[in-house]
C-alpha cells in the first residue's frame, strides 16, 4: 500500500494557483492553492481497483484518466500541498479496500406467510377503490 502511494506521489505534478477565501490581501498576491494532477493510467492499478478509484474520484477525474485535486483550505502553499497529497493517499487507500460481500437475507416460513398475507390485505384495500357501478 505504501509502495503505491509513493509511486503516485512520484508521478504527481503540482502547480500553484491563486486561491479565494481567507488570507486578506495576501490572497491577491500569492498563489497559495495547489492543483495536483496525476495520470491514473501510469499507476497500473488492477481493473477492479481502478473502477473503484474512478467511482470515488467522480468529477475530479478527467476523460483522459487524469485526476485533478485542488487544495485551497489553508493560507500557505505548504499546508495546501500537504493537504492535497493526504487526500490523494486517502483516495488510493479507499480504492484498495474490497467492498464487503452482502449476506443474502433469509426469510423463514412464518415471515413469508405474513408478508404474503399483508400483500393480500393491501390488494383487497386497493381493489375496493375505483369506480362505483350502480347495476
Short mmCIF file of C-alpha atoms in Angstrom, two decimals:
data_model
loop_
_atom_site.label_atom_id
_atom_site.label_comp_id
_atom_site.label_asym_id
_atom_site.label_seq_id
_atom_site.Cartn_x
_atom_site.Cartn_y
_atom_site.Cartn_z
CA UNK A 1 0.00 0.00 0.00
CA UNK A 2 2.75 2.45 0.95
CA UNK A 3 4.54 1.46 -2.27
CA UNK A 4 1.53 2.51 -4.36
CA UNK A 5 1.23 5.85 -2.56
CA UNK A 6 4.97 6.52 -3.01
CA UNK A 7 4.67 5.69 -6.73
CA UNK A 8 1.67 8.02 -7.06
CA UNK A 9 3.44 10.88 -5.28
CA UNK A 10 6.44 10.42 -7.59
CA UNK A 11 4.21 10.68 -10.68
CA UNK A 12 2.23 13.68 -9.47
CA UNK A 13 2.65 17.18 -10.91
CA UNK A 14 1.77 20.20 -8.79
CA UNK A 15 1.00 23.76 -9.80
CA UNK A 16 0.15 26.68 -7.57
CA UNK A 17 -2.83 28.84 -8.43
CA UNK A 18 -4.50 31.90 -6.90
CA UNK A 19 -7.00 30.96 -4.24
CA UNK A 20 -10.11 32.62 -2.87
CA UNK A 21 -11.01 32.67 0.79
CA UNK A 22 -9.07 33.62 3.94
CA UNK A 23 -5.76 35.38 3.67
CA UNK A 24 -6.60 39.05 3.28
CA UNK A 25 -4.58 40.96 0.69
CA UNK A 26 -2.07 38.09 0.61
CA UNK A 27 -4.61 36.05 -1.39
CA UNK A 28 -4.43 38.58 -4.24
CA UNK A 29 -0.64 38.49 -4.38
CA UNK A 30 0.44 34.91 -3.68
CA UNK A 31 -0.69 31.72 -5.40
CA UNK A 32 -1.39 29.54 -2.36
CA UNK A 33 -3.83 26.96 -3.74
CA UNK A 34 -2.36 23.72 -5.06
CA UNK A 35 -3.63 21.88 -8.11
CA UNK A 36 -2.37 18.31 -8.08
CA UNK A 37 -2.51 16.26 -11.31
CA UNK A 38 -1.93 12.53 -11.61
CA UNK A 39 -2.17 10.26 -14.64
CA UNK A 40 -4.03 7.31 -13.12
CA UNK A 41 -3.20 5.00 -16.03
CA UNK A 42 0.51 5.38 -15.20
CA UNK A 43 -0.16 3.79 -11.78
CA UNK A 44 -1.12 0.50 -13.48
CA UNK A 45 -3.87 -0.32 -10.99
CA UNK A 46 -5.74 -3.62 -11.09
CA UNK A 47 -9.02 -3.26 -13.05
CA UNK A 48 -11.30 -3.63 -10.02
CA UNK A 49 -9.22 -1.13 -8.00
CA UNK A 50 -9.20 1.28 -10.95
CA UNK A 51 -13.01 1.14 -11.24
CA UNK A 52 -13.41 1.80 -7.51
CA UNK A 53 -10.88 4.65 -7.77
CA UNK A 54 -12.72 6.18 -10.73
CA UNK A 55 -16.02 5.95 -8.86
CA UNK A 56 -14.54 7.56 -5.73
CA UNK A 57 -12.85 10.32 -7.74
CA UNK A 58 -16.07 11.23 -9.56
CA UNK A 59 -15.86 14.58 -11.33
CA UNK A 60 -12.26 15.08 -10.18
CA UNK A 61 -11.17 12.61 -12.87
CA UNK A 62 -10.95 13.76 -16.48
CA UNK A 63 -11.92 11.75 -19.55
CA UNK A 64 -8.22 11.21 -20.29
CA UNK A 65 -7.74 9.43 -16.95
CA UNK A 66 -6.13 12.33 -15.13
CA UNK A 67 -7.02 13.03 -11.51
CA UNK A 68 -7.17 16.74 -10.62
CA UNK A 69 -7.23 17.63 -6.92
CA UNK A 70 -7.38 21.27 -5.84
CA UNK A 71 -6.47 22.16 -2.25
CA UNK A 72 -7.17 25.69 -1.07
CA UNK A 73 -8.29 25.14 2.50
CA UNK A 74 -5.22 26.70 4.13
CA UNK A 75 -3.40 30.03 3.82
CA UNK A 76 0.04 28.66 2.93
CA UNK A 77 1.35 26.71 -0.04
CA UNK A 78 3.00 24.11 2.19
CA UNK A 79 -0.19 23.35 4.11
CA UNK A 80 -2.27 23.13 0.93
CA UNK A 81 0.35 20.91 -0.69
CA UNK A 82 0.33 18.54 2.29
CA UNK A 83 -3.49 18.55 2.26
CA UNK A 84 -3.65 17.63 -1.44
CA UNK A 85 -1.12 14.81 -1.01
CA UNK A 86 -3.01 13.50 2.02
CA UNK A 87 -6.30 13.49 0.08
CA UNK A 88 -4.64 11.59 -2.76
CA UNK A 89 -3.33 8.99 -0.31
CA UNK A 90 -6.82 8.63 1.22
CA UNK A 91 -8.37 8.12 -2.23
CA UNK A 92 -5.85 5.42 -3.11
CA UNK A 93 -6.28 3.69 0.26
CA UNK A 94 -10.07 3.72 -0.06
CA UNK A 95 -9.91 2.31 -3.61
CA UNK A 96 -7.73 -0.58 -2.40
CA UNK A 97 -10.35 -1.71 0.14
CA UNK A 98 -12.55 -4.56 -1.05
CA UNK A 99 -16.28 -3.96 -0.57
CA UNK A 100 -17.85 -6.28 1.97
CA UNK A 101 -19.97 -9.05 0.49
CA UNK A 102 -23.61 -8.62 1.36
CA UNK A 103 -25.09 -11.61 3.13
CA UNK A 104 -28.31 -12.68 1.46
CA UNK A 105 -31.26 -12.23 3.79
CA UNK A 106 -33.14 -15.37 4.66
CA UNK A 107 -36.85 -15.35 5.31
CA UNK A 108 -38.43 -18.13 7.36
CA UNK A 109 -41.80 -19.74 6.59
CA UNK A 110 -43.76 -17.62 9.10
CA UNK A 111 -42.26 -14.39 7.79
CA UNK A 112 -43.07 -15.38 4.23
CA UNK A 113 -46.73 -16.17 5.02
CA UNK A 114 -47.10 -12.89 6.96
CA UNK A 115 -45.62 -10.93 4.05
CA UNK A 116 -47.98 -12.61 1.56
CA UNK A 117 -50.98 -12.05 3.87
CA UNK A 118 -50.08 -8.36 4.11
CA UNK A 119 -49.89 -8.15 0.33
CA UNK A 120 -53.36 -9.75 0.07
CA UNK A 121 -54.80 -7.25 2.58
CA UNK A 122 -53.26 -4.32 0.73
CA UNK A 123 -54.54 -5.68 -2.60
CA UNK A 124 -58.07 -6.01 -1.18
CA UNK A 125 -57.98 -2.39 0.03
CA UNK A 126 -56.86 -1.20 -3.39
CA UNK A 127 -59.43 -3.37 -5.15
CA UNK A 128 -62.13 -1.68 -3.04
CA UNK A 129 -61.19 1.65 -4.57
CA UNK A 130 -62.19 2.64 -8.04
CA UNK A 131 -65.30 3.48 -9.95
CA UNK A 132 -68.61 2.57 -8.36
CA UNK A 133 -71.13 0.90 -10.65
CA UNK A 134 -74.90 1.16 -9.92
CA UNK A 135 -76.10 -2.09 -11.58
#
